């Protein structure tokens, strides 16, 4: 391993995700294992610009592997999108004698990391952390598995009340641009219909599907809607639309929102975070930069950051067919 890198900093950026703490822990402890200093940067790129740093030791990250959120906190920094902001950040990195940066976040965070590298040739590496699972170059992002389990637990509860009252529920789940969460929890929770940005179901087909559900003898229905869905109506408008067109339905809406981002990470997310954290540090020590660590075909692999940002992580459209069949 190269001895050029003596101090590595880590930050979390964008929407927090369960498993980020486990990844921070892995980064800090891998540094300690290789006798490298480590620094935690608070509040993502905001803290980088303001010099909100703390030297870390293996003990600084004790008892966090099981905690949701991020001990380093997070932000969506507007200033880091400017050259001036990045100049301040670089100055702080240089003053603190930091040689490389691990960014745990999503594609916006990786775009910032690449800009820093381009302008200052500063070594950066990404760890995909977002509940949306919308990053190319990894089958799973940190937090996605936990978010699925959280969402499904809640939808199961909604099903209890929906069937007690013979109601239809529109349940909105997170996923700004991708339907991974909606499609998977929809199948897992036995949703009668699933609306995702990748497939335009259309209002007519939605009504047809609801009619078929009623005719087949179902008393309650759940439609899982991804927040990024393109049907042209939000969940509240969908409720009005269905009530107007199918007065036989008593409709309610539930927006799961940020509760999907909280909570203790699943075992899967903790293990993945640990693997990615170790690989991120060891890749930097091997001289790699501008890459993201991810899980590809069950192996930890590196993907160029620009690919991770530009390419899309496709949802498995076979699951749409599976959903249609199993809810028949
Ligand atoms: O990117 C993760 C995510 O939770 C999206 O699913 C959601 O659209 C967005 O973040 C919400 O962001 P914020 O917490 O800034 O409102």
Tab-separated table of N, CA, C and O in Angstrom, residues 154-277:
chain	number	residue	atom	x	y	z
A	154	UNK	N	-44.995	-0.533	8.080
A	154	UNK	CA	-46.069	0.459	8.191
A	154	UNK	C	-47.232	0.102	7.254
A	154	UNK	O	-48.403	0.205	7.634
A	155	UNK	N	-46.909	-0.344	6.052
A	155	UNK	CA	-47.999	-0.661	5.102
A	155	UNK	C	-48.802	-1.866	5.603
A	155	UNK	O	-50.026	-1.909	5.447
A	156	UNK	N	-48.128	-2.813	6.237
A	156	UNK	CA	-48.871	-3.939	6.835
A	156	UNK	C	-49.891	-3.407	7.843
A	156	UNK	O	-51.017	-3.909	7.935
A	157	UNK	N	-49.495	-2.395	8.584
A	157	UNK	CA	-50.422	-1.821	9.584
A	157	UNK	C	-51.574	-1.106	8.891
A	157	UNK	O	-52.726	-1.154	9.343
A	158	UNK	N	-51.238	-0.415	7.804
A	158	UNK	CA	-52.298	0.273	7.046
A	158	UNK	C	-53.282	-0.768	6.509
A	158	UNK	O	-54.491	-0.550	6.494
A	159	UNK	N	-52.763	-1.910	6.098
A	159	UNK	CA	-53.635	-2.969	5.573
A	159	UNK	C	-54.649	-3.402	6.649
A	159	UNK	O	-55.808	-3.640	6.346
A	160	UNK	N	-54.213	-3.465	7.895
A	160	UNK	CA	-55.136	-3.869	8.976
A	160	UNK	C	-56.338	-2.936	9.022
A	160	UNK	O	-57.487	-3.377	9.067
A	161	UNK	N	-56.067	-1.640	9.001
A	161	UNK	CA	-57.189	-0.698	9.105
A	161	UNK	C	-57.958	-0.627	7.785
A	161	UNK	O	-59.183	-0.501	7.774
A	162	UNK	N	-57.242	-0.758	6.660
A	162	UNK	CA	-57.927	-0.723	5.355
A	162	UNK	C	-58.935	-1.864	5.262
A	162	UNK	O	-60.081	-1.663	4.842
A	163	UNK	N	-58.525	-3.060	5.697
A	163	UNK	CA	-59.470	-4.183	5.554
A	163	UNK	C	-60.589	-4.098	6.585
A	163	UNK	O	-61.712	-4.505	6.303
A	164	UNK	N	-60.308	-3.536	7.752
A	164	UNK	CA	-61.380	-3.385	8.750
A	164	UNK	C	-62.499	-2.497	8.234
A	164	UNK	O	-63.666	-2.693	8.553
A	165	UNK	N	-62.127	-1.472	7.434
A	165	UNK	CA	-63.126	-0.505	6.941
A	165	UNK	C	-63.447	-0.675	5.455
A	165	UNK	O	-64.103	0.187	4.876
A	166	UNK	N	-62.935	-1.729	4.844
A	166	UNK	CA	-63.108	-1.943	3.394
A	166	UNK	C	-62.729	-0.691	2.603
A	166	UNK	O	-63.498	-0.183	1.787
A	167	UNK	N	-61.544	-0.193	2.872
A	167	UNK	CA	-61.126	1.054	2.230
A	167	UNK	C	-60.000	0.848	1.205
A	167	UNK	O	-59.294	-0.161	1.231
A	168	UNK	N	-59.862	1.870	0.382
A	168	UNK	CA	-58.716	1.940	-0.534
A	168	UNK	C	-57.748	2.974	0.030
A	168	UNK	O	-58.159	4.088	0.375
A	169	UNK	N	-56.501	2.609	0.125
A	169	UNK	CA	-55.462	3.559	0.573
A	169	UNK	C	-54.470	3.828	-0.552
A	169	UNK	O	-53.962	2.881	-1.168
A	170	UNK	N	-54.188	5.109	-0.763
A	170	UNK	CA	-53.017	5.468	-1.558
A	170	UNK	C	-51.890	5.712	-0.560
A	170	UNK	O	-52.022	6.564	0.325
A	171	UNK	N	-50.813	4.962	-0.691
A	171	UNK	CA	-49.682	5.119	0.232
A	171	UNK	C	-48.491	5.642	-0.568
A	171	UNK	O	-48.009	4.971	-1.487
A	172	UNK	N	-48.048	6.846	-0.225
A	172	UNK	CA	-46.887	7.396	-0.939
A	172	UNK	C	-45.602	7.029	-0.212
A	172	UNK	O	-45.471	7.237	0.992
A	173	UNK	N	-44.672	6.469	-0.974
A	173	UNK	CA	-43.355	6.147	-0.400
A	173	UNK	C	-42.301	7.031	-1.068
A	173	UNK	O	-42.542	7.624	-2.118
A	174	UNK	N	-41.116	7.106	-0.451
A	174	UNK	CA	-40.055	7.957	-1.005
A	174	UNK	C	-39.462	7.342	-2.275
A	174	UNK	O	-39.695	6.172	-2.581
A	175	UNK	N	-38.663	8.142	-2.941
A	175	UNK	CA	-38.036	7.730	-4.194
A	175	UNK	C	-38.242	8.861	-5.180
A	175	UNK	O	-39.193	8.871	-5.947
A	176	UNK	N	-37.338	9.838	-5.082
A	176	UNK	CA	-37.523	11.071	-5.859
A	176	UNK	C	-37.598	10.810	-7.356
A	176	UNK	O	-38.471	11.301	-8.037
A	177	UNK	N	-36.649	9.994	-7.850
A	177	UNK	CA	-36.621	9.745	-9.305
A	177	UNK	C	-36.720	8.270	-9.641
A	177	UNK	O	-36.667	7.904	-10.806
A	178	UNK	N	-36.811	7.427	-8.634
A	178	UNK	CA	-36.745	5.981	-8.905
A	178	UNK	C	-37.812	5.231	-8.126
A	178	UNK	O	-38.174	5.597	-7.018
A	179	UNK	N	-38.292	4.150	-8.737
A	179	UNK	CA	-39.388	3.389	-8.133
A	179	UNK	C	-38.958	2.151	-7.367
A	179	UNK	O	-39.786	1.296	-7.060
A	180	UNK	N	-37.660	2.043	-7.034
A	180	UNK	CA	-37.195	0.829	-6.343
A	180	UNK	C	-37.987	0.567	-5.065
A	180	UNK	O	-38.431	-0.553	-4.820
A	181	UNK	N	-38.147	1.581	-4.248
A	181	UNK	CA	-38.832	1.363	-2.961
A	181	UNK	C	-40.278	0.960	-3.227
A	181	UNK	O	-40.768	-0.043	-2.700
A	182	UNK	N	-40.962	1.742	-4.073
A	182	UNK	CA	-42.389	1.485	-4.316
A	182	UNK	C	-42.604	0.075	-4.865
A	182	UNK	O	-43.480	-0.661	-4.400
A	183	UNK	N	-41.805	-0.291	-5.847
A	183	UNK	CA	-42.016	-1.586	-6.500
A	183	UNK	C	-41.799	-2.742	-5.518
A	183	UNK	O	-42.589	-3.683	-5.456
A	184	UNK	N	-40.750	-2.636	-4.746
A	184	UNK	CA	-40.436	-3.751	-3.835
A	184	UNK	C	-41.374	-3.815	-2.639
A	184	UNK	O	-41.860	-4.891	-2.299
A	185	UNK	N	-41.663	-2.674	-2.015
A	185	UNK	CA	-42.594	-2.765	-0.870
A	185	UNK	C	-43.994	-3.058	-1.375
A	185	UNK	O	-44.781	-3.723	-0.696
A	186	UNK	N	-44.301	-2.597	-2.582
A	186	UNK	CA	-45.622	-2.875	-3.149
A	186	UNK	C	-45.839	-4.378	-3.295
A	186	UNK	O	-46.875	-4.912	-2.899
A	187	UNK	N	-44.844	-5.061	-3.830
A	187	UNK	CA	-44.970	-6.521	-3.973
A	187	UNK	C	-44.988	-7.183	-2.598
A	187	UNK	O	-45.831	-8.034	-2.302
A	188	UNK	N	-44.072	-6.741	-1.747
A	188	UNK	CA	-43.964	-7.356	-0.421
A	188	UNK	C	-45.222	-7.184	0.409
A	188	UNK	O	-45.574	-8.056	1.211
A	189	UNK	N	-45.887	-6.048	0.230
A	189	UNK	CA	-47.084	-5.774	1.038
A	189	UNK	C	-48.353	-6.203	0.305
A	189	UNK	O	-49.457	-5.976	0.797
A	190	UNK	N	-48.210	-6.790	-0.879
A	190	UNK	CA	-49.374	-7.261	-1.631
A	190	UNK	C	-50.244	-6.123	-2.142
A	190	UNK	O	-51.477	-6.253	-2.200
A	191	UNK	N	-49.614	-5.021	-2.543
A	191	UNK	CA	-50.401	-3.875	-3.040
A	191	UNK	C	-51.140	-4.244	-4.323
A	191	UNK	O	-50.600	-4.967	-5.175
A	192	UNK	N	-52.356	-3.747	-4.453
A	192	UNK	CA	-53.175	-4.059	-5.633
A	192	UNK	C	-52.610	-3.360	-6.867
A	192	UNK	O	-52.734	-3.843	-7.988
A	193	UNK	N	-51.979	-2.217	-6.664
A	193	UNK	CA	-51.377	-1.505	-7.791
A	193	UNK	C	-50.161	-0.743	-7.274
A	193	UNK	O	-50.110	-0.364	-6.099
A	194	UNK	N	-49.191	-0.539	-8.175
A	194	UNK	CA	-47.956	0.159	-7.786
A	194	UNK	C	-47.667	1.205	-8.860
A	194	UNK	O	-47.630	0.871	-10.054
A	195	UNK	N	-47.484	2.441	-8.452
A	195	UNK	CA	-47.201	3.500	-9.431
A	195	UNK	C	-45.752	3.956	-9.270
A	195	UNK	O	-45.362	4.435	-8.201
A	196	UNK	N	-44.976	3.800	-10.341
A	196	UNK	CA	-43.545	4.158	-10.292
A	196	UNK	C	-43.193	5.065	-11.469
A	196	UNK	O	-43.853	5.009	-12.513
A	197	UNK	N	-42.143	5.877	-11.317
A	197	UNK	CA	-41.791	6.795	-12.410
A	197	UNK	C	-41.378	6.075	-13.691
A	197	UNK	O	-41.502	6.633	-14.783
A	198	UNK	N	-40.886	4.843	-13.564
A	198	UNK	CA	-40.371	4.120	-14.734
A	198	UNK	C	-41.472	3.586	-15.632
A	198	UNK	O	-41.212	3.149	-16.749
A	199	UNK	N	-42.731	3.584	-15.142
A	199	UNK	CA	-43.817	3.022	-15.952
A	199	UNK	C	-45.023	3.945	-15.825
A	199	UNK	O	-45.481	4.196	-14.708
A	200	UNK	N	-45.515	4.446	-16.950
A	200	UNK	CA	-46.698	5.312	-16.862
A	200	UNK	C	-47.945	4.440	-16.985
A	200	UNK	O	-48.369	4.089	-18.075
A	201	UNK	N	-48.525	4.116	-15.859
A	201	UNK	CA	-49.688	3.230	-15.851
A	201	UNK	C	-50.886	3.916	-16.498
A	201	UNK	O	-51.649	3.309	-17.252
A	202	UNK	N	-51.044	5.195	-16.241
A	202	UNK	CA	-52.177	5.941	-16.797
A	202	UNK	C	-53.399	5.805	-15.900
A	202	UNK	O	-53.607	4.778	-15.255
A	203	UNK	N	-54.198	6.870	-15.886
A	203	UNK	CA	-55.350	6.905	-14.976
A	203	UNK	C	-56.408	5.874	-15.353
A	203	UNK	O	-57.044	5.270	-14.487
A	204	UNK	N	-56.594	5.645	-16.669
A	204	UNK	CA	-57.627	4.688	-17.093
A	204	UNK	C	-57.305	3.289	-16.596
A	204	UNK	O	-58.158	2.587	-16.076
A	205	UNK	N	-56.026	2.920	-16.754
A	205	UNK	CA	-55.643	1.566	-16.313
A	205	UNK	C	-55.726	1.432	-14.802
A	205	UNK	O	-56.015	0.369	-14.267
A	206	UNK	N	-55.484	2.523	-14.124
A	206	UNK	CA	-55.610	2.475	-12.657
A	206	UNK	C	-57.061	2.182	-12.276
A	206	UNK	O	-57.341	1.312	-11.443
A	207	UNK	N	-57.985	2.892	-12.930
A	207	UNK	CA	-59.411	2.671	-12.630
A	207	UNK	C	-59.824	1.241	-12.984
A	207	UNK	O	-60.504	0.572	-12.207
A	208	UNK	N	-59.379	0.796	-14.154
A	208	UNK	CA	-59.696	-0.589	-14.572
A	208	UNK	C	-59.212	-1.595	-13.540
A	208	UNK	O	-59.925	-2.521	-13.158
A	209	UNK	N	-57.993	-1.373	-13.093
A	209	UNK	CA	-57.402	-2.298	-12.140
A	209	UNK	C	-58.190	-2.294	-10.824
A	209	UNK	O	-58.422	-3.348	-10.222
A	210	UNK	N	-58.620	-1.102	-10.406
A	210	UNK	CA	-59.395	-1.024	-9.157
A	210	UNK	C	-60.764	-1.685	-9.327
A	210	UNK	O	-61.268	-2.335	-8.404
A	211	UNK	N	-61.331	-1.518	-10.518
A	211	UNK	CA	-62.629	-2.163	-10.795
A	211	UNK	C	-62.477	-3.680	-10.705
A	211	UNK	O	-63.279	-4.370	-10.097
A	212	UNK	N	-61.410	-4.170	-11.356
A	212	UNK	CA	-61.169	-5.615	-11.352
A	212	UNK	C	-60.995	-6.140	-9.917
A	212	UNK	O	-61.512	-7.182	-9.544
A	213	UNK	N	-60.300	-5.360	-9.095
A	213	UNK	CA	-60.102	-5.751	-7.693
A	213	UNK	C	-61.433	-5.927	-6.983
A	213	UNK	O	-61.656	-6.907	-6.288
A	214	UNK	N	-62.286	-4.937	-7.169
A	214	UNK	CA	-63.616	-4.984	-6.523
A	214	UNK	C	-64.387	-6.214	-7.002
A	214	UNK	O	-64.942	-6.966	-6.204
A	215	UNK	N	-64.386	-6.364	-8.368
A	215	UNK	CA	-65.159	-7.479	-8.943
A	215	UNK	C	-64.651	-8.834	-8.478
A	215	UNK	O	-65.410	-9.785	-8.338
A	216	UNK	N	-63.344	-8.904	-8.212
A	216	UNK	CA	-62.792	-10.202	-7.814
A	216	UNK	C	-63.085	-10.511	-6.343
A	216	UNK	O	-62.663	-11.539	-5.826
A	217	UNK	N	-63.763	-9.583	-5.687
A	217	UNK	CA	-64.177	-9.863	-4.306
A	217	UNK	C	-63.265	-9.268	-3.241
A	217	UNK	O	-63.464	-9.483	-2.046
A	218	UNK	N	-62.265	-8.487	-3.664
A	218	UNK	CA	-61.378	-7.882	-2.659
A	218	UNK	C	-62.132	-6.780	-1.927
A	218	UNK	O	-62.837	-5.975	-2.556
A	219	UNK	N	-61.951	-6.711	-0.622
A	219	UNK	CA	-62.687	-5.696	0.139
A	219	UNK	C	-61.826	-4.466	0.421
A	219	UNK	O	-62.324	-3.363	0.562
A	220	UNK	N	-60.518	-4.658	0.524
A	220	UNK	CA	-59.650	-3.487	0.732
A	220	UNK	C	-58.601	-3.455	-0.375
A	220	UNK	O	-58.319	-4.482	-0.985
A	221	UNK	N	-58.069	-2.261	-0.622
A	221	UNK	CA	-57.023	-2.155	-1.643
A	221	UNK	C	-55.952	-1.185	-1.182
A	221	UNK	O	-56.242	-0.195	-0.499
A	222	UNK	N	-54.727	-1.490	-1.592
A	222	UNK	CA	-53.618	-0.569	-1.327
A	222	UNK	C	-52.926	-0.272	-2.644
A	222	UNK	O	-52.609	-1.186	-3.413
A	223	UNK	N	-52.764	1.010	-2.917
A	223	UNK	CA	-51.990	1.414	-4.090
A	223	UNK	C	-50.748	2.114	-3.565
A	223	UNK	O	-50.852	3.134	-2.868
A	224	UNK	N	-49.586	1.560	-3.852
A	224	UNK	CA	-48.331	2.187	-3.423
A	224	UNK	C	-47.867	3.124	-4.535
A	224	UNK	O	-47.777	2.727	-5.701
A	225	UNK	N	-47.605	4.362	-4.163
A	225	UNK	CA	-47.230	5.382	-5.150
A	225	UNK	C	-45.839	5.915	-4.812
A	225	UNK	O	-45.598	6.384	-3.698
A	226	UNK	N	-44.949	5.852	-5.789
A	226	UNK	CA	-43.627	6.442	-5.594
A	226	UNK	C	-43.761	7.951	-5.690
A	226	UNK	O	-44.474	8.454	-6.564
A	227	UNK	N	-43.056	8.689	-4.816
A	227	UNK	CA	-43.225	10.156	-4.840
A	227	UNK	C	-42.827	10.751	-6.194
A	227	UNK	O	-43.313	11.807	-6.567
A	228	UNK	N	-41.962	10.039	-6.941
A	228	UNK	CA	-41.526	10.562	-8.236
A	228	UNK	C	-42.393	10.088	-9.393
A	228	UNK	O	-42.055	10.300	-10.560
A	229	UNK	N	-43.524	9.460	-9.081
A	229	UNK	CA	-44.379	8.895	-10.129
A	229	UNK	C	-44.859	9.966	-11.112
A	229	UNK	O	-45.034	11.121	-10.747
A	230	UNK	N	-45.064	9.535	-12.374
A	230	UNK	CA	-45.371	10.518	-13.432
A	230	UNK	C	-46.835	10.468	-13.882
A	230	UNK	O	-47.162	10.895	-14.983
A	231	UNK	N	-47.721	9.924	-13.085
A	231	UNK	CA	-49.114	9.790	-13.524
A	231	UNK	C	-49.786	11.167	-13.674
A	231	UNK	O	-50.828	11.305	-14.308
A	232	UNK	N	-49.153	12.184	-13.074
A	232	UNK	CA	-49.672	13.549	-13.261
A	232	UNK	C	-50.556	14.017	-12.116
A	232	UNK	O	-51.084	15.127	-12.154
A	233	UNK	N	-50.785	13.166	-11.139
A	233	UNK	CA	-51.567	13.570	-9.969
A	233	UNK	C	-50.823	13.090	-8.723
A	233	UNK	O	-50.279	11.987	-8.715
A	234	UNK	N	-50.858	13.925	-7.680
A	234	UNK	CA	-50.266	13.451	-6.428
A	234	UNK	C	-51.284	12.570	-5.697
A	234	UNK	O	-52.429	12.434	-6.143
A	235	UNK	N	-50.886	11.987	-4.578
A	235	UNK	CA	-51.764	11.017	-3.917
A	235	UNK	C	-53.109	11.622	-3.493
A	235	UNK	O	-54.135	10.946	-3.530
A	236	UNK	N	-53.107	12.901	-3.126
A	236	UNK	CA	-54.369	13.533	-2.697
A	236	UNK	C	-55.293	13.754	-3.908
A	236	UNK	O	-56.504	13.564	-3.830
A	237	UNK	N	-54.684	14.141	-5.018
A	237	UNK	CA	-55.479	14.306	-6.251
A	237	UNK	C	-55.982	12.950	-6.752
A	237	UNK	O	-57.084	12.841	-7.280
A	238	UNK	N	-55.163	11.926	-6.570
A	238	UNK	CA	-55.593	10.578	-6.975
A	238	UNK	C	-56.809	10.139	-6.161
A	238	UNK	O	-57.747	9.544	-6.683
A	239	UNK	N	-56.774	10.452	-4.872
A	239	UNK	CA	-57.914	10.117	-3.999
A	239	UNK	C	-59.190	10.770	-4.556
A	239	UNK	O	-60.214	10.102	-4.755
A	240	UNK	N	-59.110	12.092	-4.855
A	240	UNK	CA	-60.287	12.815	-5.378
A	240	UNK	C	-60.748	12.193	-6.694
A	240	UNK	O	-61.938	12.008	-6.939
A	241	UNK	N	-59.770	11.884	-7.547
A	241	UNK	CA	-60.084	11.345	-8.866
A	241	UNK	C	-60.820	10.010	-8.760
A	241	UNK	O	-61.832	9.777	-9.423
A	242	UNK	N	-60.324	9.147	-7.898
A	242	UNK	CA	-60.957	7.824	-7.754
A	242	UNK	C	-62.332	7.981	-7.113
A	242	UNK	O	-63.309	7.341	-7.527
A	243	UNK	N	-62.439	8.845	-6.125
A	243	UNK	CA	-63.745	9.016	-5.455
A	243	UNK	C	-64.793	9.561	-6.438
A	243	UNK	O	-65.956	9.175	-6.380
A	244	UNK	N	-64.341	10.443	-7.351
A	244	UNK	CA	-65.280	10.974	-8.353
A	244	UNK	C	-65.726	9.892	-9.331
A	244	UNK	O	-66.891	9.802	-9.715
A	245	UNK	N	-64.745	9.075	-9.747
A	245	UNK	CA	-65.037	8.086	-10.793
A	245	UNK	C	-65.538	6.753	-10.264
A	245	UNK	O	-66.153	5.994	-11.013
A	246	UNK	N	-65.251	6.471	-9.021
A	246	UNK	CA	-65.679	5.191	-8.444
A	246	UNK	C	-66.208	5.452	-7.033
A	246	UNK	O	-65.530	5.146	-6.033
A	247	UNK	N	-67.412	6.013	-6.942
A	247	UNK	CA	-67.930	6.403	-5.615
A	247	UNK	C	-68.080	5.221	-4.660
A	247	UNK	O	-68.197	5.422	-3.451
A	248	UNK	N	-68.015	4.011	-5.221
A	248	UNK	CA	-68.112	2.837	-4.345
A	248	UNK	C	-66.863	2.684	-3.453
A	248	UNK	O	-66.891	1.943	-2.479
A	249	UNK	N	-65.790	3.406	-3.792
A	249	UNK	CA	-64.579	3.321	-2.976
A	249	UNK	C	-64.546	4.416	-1.910
A	249	UNK	O	-64.794	5.583	-2.196
A	250	UNK	N	-64.228	4.016	-0.692
A	250	UNK	CA	-63.962	4.964	0.404
A	250	UNK	C	-62.437	5.083	0.473
A	250	UNK	O	-61.751	4.096	0.785
A	251	UNK	N	-61.898	6.255	0.143
A	251	UNK	CA	-60.453	6.345	-0.084
A	251	UNK	C	-59.759	7.155	1.017
A	251	UNK	O	-60.284	8.164	1.493
A	252	UNK	N	-58.588	6.708	1.402
A	252	UNK	CA	-57.745	7.438	2.342
A	252	UNK	C	-56.327	7.520	1.776
A	252	UNK	O	-55.956	6.731	0.900
A	253	UNK	N	-55.550	8.470	2.334
A	253	UNK	CA	-54.185	8.672	1.855
A	253	UNK	C	-53.223	8.592	3.031
A	253	UNK	O	-53.537	9.083	4.115
A	254	UNK	N	-52.080	7.999	2.795
A	254	UNK	CA	-51.042	7.999	3.828
A	254	UNK	C	-49.692	8.278	3.150
A	254	UNK	O	-49.294	7.546	2.243
A	255	UNK	N	-49.047	9.353	3.593
A	255	UNK	CA	-47.727	9.692	3.031
A	255	UNK	C	-46.682	9.271	4.065
A	255	UNK	O	-46.627	9.839	5.154
A	256	UNK	N	-45.883	8.279	3.724
A	256	UNK	CA	-44.957	7.755	4.745
A	256	UNK	C	-43.817	8.724	5.059
A	256	UNK	O	-43.356	8.806	6.185
A	257	UNK	N	-43.340	9.439	4.056
A	257	UNK	CA	-42.362	10.514	4.284
A	257	UNK	C	-41.083	10.088	4.981
A	257	UNK	O	-40.594	8.975	4.811
A	258	UNK	N	-40.584	11.008	5.818
A	258	UNK	CA	-39.229	10.832	6.355
A	258	UNK	C	-39.079	9.709	7.370
A	258	UNK	O	-37.950	9.363	7.723
A	259	UNK	N	-40.180	9.148	7.835
A	259	UNK	CA	-40.003	8.027	8.770
A	259	UNK	C	-39.244	6.884	8.090
A	259	UNK	O	-38.582	6.078	8.753
A	260	UNK	N	-39.318	6.856	6.737
A	260	UNK	CA	-38.593	5.810	5.996
A	260	UNK	C	-37.082	5.979	6.081
A	260	UNK	O	-36.328	5.069	5.758
A	261	UNK	N	-36.623	7.171	6.448
A	261	UNK	CA	-35.175	7.399	6.495
A	261	UNK	C	-34.571	7.096	7.865
A	261	UNK	O	-33.348	7.048	8.011
A	262	UNK	N	-35.455	6.940	8.887
A	262	UNK	CA	-34.925	6.769	10.236
A	262	UNK	C	-34.831	5.320	10.654
A	262	UNK	O	-35.136	4.407	9.896
A	263	UNK	N	-34.373	5.135	11.891
A	263	UNK	CA	-34.377	3.807	12.493
A	263	UNK	C	-33.053	3.087	12.392
A	263	UNK	O	-32.166	3.465	11.614
A	264	UNK	N	-32.942	2.051	13.214
A	264	UNK	CA	-31.707	1.255	13.239
A	264	UNK	C	-31.514	0.551	11.900
A	264	UNK	O	-32.476	0.016	11.337
A	265	UNK	N	-30.288	0.559	11.377
A	265	UNK	CA	-30.051	-0.132	10.101
A	265	UNK	C	-30.245	-1.639	10.223
A	265	UNK	O	-29.970	-2.220	11.278
A	266	UNK	N	-30.712	-2.243	9.137
A	266	UNK	CA	-30.848	-3.706	9.103
A	266	UNK	C	-29.456	-4.337	9.141
A	266	UNK	O	-28.451	-3.667	8.876
A	267	UNK	N	-29.422	-5.628	9.416
A	267	UNK	CA	-28.132	-6.335	9.429
A	267	UNK	C	-27.467	-6.199	8.055
A	267	UNK	O	-26.272	-5.945	7.950
A	268	UNK	N	-28.282	-6.315	7.003
A	268	UNK	CA	-27.731	-6.215	5.646
A	268	UNK	C	-27.026	-4.866	5.455
A	268	UNK	O	-25.901	-4.801	4.945
A	269	UNK	N	-27.688	-3.781	5.873
A	269	UNK	CA	-27.075	-2.455	5.682
A	269	UNK	C	-25.801	-2.290	6.512
A	269	UNK	O	-24.846	-1.640	6.078
A	270	UNK	N	-25.797	-2.878	7.701
A	270	UNK	CA	-24.590	-2.768	8.547
A	270	UNK	C	-23.402	-3.501	7.917
A	270	UNK	O	-22.273	-3.023	7.931
A	271	UNK	N	-23.693	-4.681	7.371
A	271	UNK	CA	-22.603	-5.476	6.780
A	271	UNK	C	-22.105	-4.798	5.503
A	271	UNK	O	-20.899	-4.647	5.278
A	272	UNK	N	-23.069	-4.349	4.685
A	272	UNK	CA	-22.679	-3.662	3.435
A	272	UNK	C	-21.850	-2.414	3.753
A	272	UNK	O	-20.807	-2.170	3.137
A	273	UNK	N	-22.308	-1.627	4.734
A	273	UNK	CA	-21.589	-0.396	5.112
A	273	UNK	C	-20.172	-0.726	5.550
A	273	UNK	O	-19.213	-0.012	5.205
A	274	UNK	N	-20.019	-1.812	6.285
A	274	UNK	CA	-18.691	-2.189	6.787
A	274	UNK	C	-17.784	-2.570	5.617
A	274	UNK	O	-16.633	-2.130	5.528
A	275	UNK	N	-18.341	-3.346	4.684
A	275	UNK	CA	-17.541	-3.760	3.517
A	275	UNK	C	-17.129	-2.546	2.673
A	275	UNK	O	-15.993	-2.429	2.236
A	276	UNK	N	-18.098	-1.650	2.445
A	276	UNK	CA	-17.821	-0.498	1.580
A	276	UNK	C	-16.830	0.461	2.244
A	276	UNK	O	-15.964	1.033	1.577
A	277	UNK	N	-16.953	0.619	3.561
A	277	UNK	CA	-16.038	1.523	4.279
A	277	UNK	C	-14.605	1.026	4.211
A	277	UNK	O	-13.671	1.799	3.957
